[in-house]
Amino acid sequence: MSKIINDAETVVIESLRGLQHAHASILQVNESPLFVRTAGKRPGGHVGVISGGGSGHEPLHAGFVGLGMLAAAVPGPVFTSPGPNQITAAARSVDSGAGVLFLVKNYTGDIMNFEAAAEDLAAEGIRSATVVIRDDVAIADTEATAGRRGVAGVVFVEKMAGAAAARGNSLDLVAAVAQAAADRVRTIGVALAAGSLFHSPEPTFDLTEGELEVGIGIHGEPGRWRGPLVPSRELVETMLDAVLAEIDDNKQVLVLVNGMGSTSLAELHIVFNDAYEILEHRGFEVRDALVGDFVTSVDMAGFSISILGVTPELEDFWRDPVDTPALSRHRR
Amino acid sequence: MSKIINDAETVVIESLRGLQHAHASILQVNESPLFVRTAGKRPGGHVGVISGGGSGHEPLHAGFVGLGMLAAAVPGPVFTSPGPNQITAAARSVDSGAGVLFLVKNYTGDIMNFEAAAEDLAAEGIRSATVVIRDDVAIADTEATAGRRGVAGVVFVEKMAGAAAARGNSLDLVAAVAQAAADRVRTIGVALAAGSLFHSPEPTFDLTEGELEVGIGIHGEPGRWRGPLVPSRELVETMLDAVLAEIDDNKQVLVLVNGMGSTSLAELHIVFNDAYEILEHRGFEVRDALVGDFVTSVDMAGFSISILGVTPELEDFWRDPVDTPALSRHRR
């Protein structure tokens, strides 16, 4: 689909400038090296929770910088990992002595560059810990692959780790909260139509109108199977089967129905209504939910469902207030 | 584009059930007659601000029910006005003796049905006032037409009126705040691709890939002109010319860059960055902004720009805290 931009080469920086102008009280953009951090002075002694990765998934990650969530986000080019120099600069900027926690979606380039940054920071005396998010159940988690991809479940991890950090907890505890959240969240996605990137209106993969592909990744990676369009209830049932098979025996859950970009909010709420009713029917208790566009694939049509088997401790972090451009809620 | 639904006939109600399950602490859905209201007991003596209109523009209006914004929303079928019986039921439900304020987008059916409801309520002793939103500058405001359409500017009016009501002001004052906001906001939209409704994947109008149409309405109503795709900066300059010609001589403005459904958040932020820089260059001060999908046209690709010439009083209402599904912010 055609895009409203000025130049495909400057999409990321112009978009971030717009984000900053719209939320100057919350965040500021450092252009060279490129990272986004909370505005104003950081509270002393708080762990800096940092995430990053390729752009094209907006509002992820920069849209989650702010009170109670990320201290900084490190955006790479579209669908491309950020460089270690960006990550180290972000960490130096937000570290207040308590160290930084890296939340990294499981992609080879991201893992490599966050590791390189962690080594450089260690040499400077800045402590870091890293939690890797691998929530996508679409592909099997075997040693033959790079392992499962990190997708929309990262939103839960960022929120809970951010809340733990905002309470002034130690790096070890904040990392443990993030790890617990990452261990407990699983996701599966579906595409109805490919999106396109900014340099060309051509779709990033082929999918016939009236077909869907279950298990697709947020960069259009191939899924488990293709088939004809089915009613929402039937599709959601299938997707929940895949996700719930990978969740611990925990009947209290948080749910994220995440739009990939072009799917209407009305549809996302229909999907969530189906998920809610199916889960309750199967004896789960939906403790809270997010429905909307959080981890997109530019303008792909489709959605993902993430389920997090929640403990009372994680739920308490989840309910803490948060004030970021893309997720702002009072205490719930 | 294909839709993930169960049945085109039940899109509105299933979507609202999903909204309620996701935000049960904020709102509740009354299914027959259909309206959405704040959860729990209403504060005594507060004016109930109510809006409504055809569905298909989600999150409008039900997504704005909650603390500091709407007391109730009345959703019609897709692109179709709600009936007077729905409106009167919503008003009875939220009136606590201080009366209700109707915020109505200027479409013939909406105006007629809210008027009929106001007459019925008056007969029952429930006071109401009505403010009509006609912010779309795409068509001339002549007596030969039904006048200008109400589009995305309604979000500002709902927010400010809701804040005025939440402070316990009288119906006259809340209506005056809403009228002042409605008088000061102007909007223009652009489409890059038609969306489709829920009963068919066929696009609702014809627009060739690589073309855009400026001045289009939120139901796909024809715009001022069509032309080839141009860079964002050039398009935004043209759109701002049209909007600013209709704004009072007020250099302090609020800006809403509103996505129509399928346009990526990255693009909306690029558009806002251009709008911000152009406005500042022309001597305006952008006091605050919203960037995102607030008043959609199902899955149309495109966006609108709304400008509100803001007074200190209106800005103060704007900055009050708000907690609704689609707009939740701490005091700013």
XYZ file of C-alpha atoms in Angstrom, chain A residues 12 15-16 19-20 23 26-29 35-38 51-55 57-66 70 72-75 158 294 324-326, chain B residues 269:
40
model
C 12.487 6.212 11.507
C 8.592 9.379 13.032
C 10.521 9.615 16.311
C 6.630 11.097 18.754
C 8.802 13.475 20.764
C 4.997 13.623 24.127
C 7.392 12.013 28.685
C 10.353 11.302 26.422
C 13.198 12.761 24.427
C 14.978 11.507 21.311
C 17.897 6.216 21.181
C 14.803 7.393 23.060
C 14.763 7.958 26.816
C 12.498 9.386 29.468
C 14.447 -2.552 25.085
C 15.037 -2.178 21.386
C 15.007 -3.815 18.005
C 14.133 -3.097 14.426
C 11.606 -0.372 13.632
C 6.571 -2.394 14.825
C 5.307 0.904 16.200
C 4.348 1.759 18.898
C 6.968 -0.813 20.042
C 9.440 0.058 21.632
C 9.712 3.863 21.794
C 5.989 4.195 22.511
C 6.538 2.394 25.820
C 9.143 4.795 27.186
C 7.866 6.603 30.249
C 10.908 1.622 29.730
C 14.964 3.864 27.122
C 14.267 2.305 23.736
C 16.789 1.677 21.001
C 15.247 1.660 17.521
C 8.287 -4.382 29.566
C 0.948 -2.617 20.261
C 3.801 6.193 28.197
C 2.612 7.340 24.755
C 1.162 3.931 23.846
C 4.009 10.495 13.491
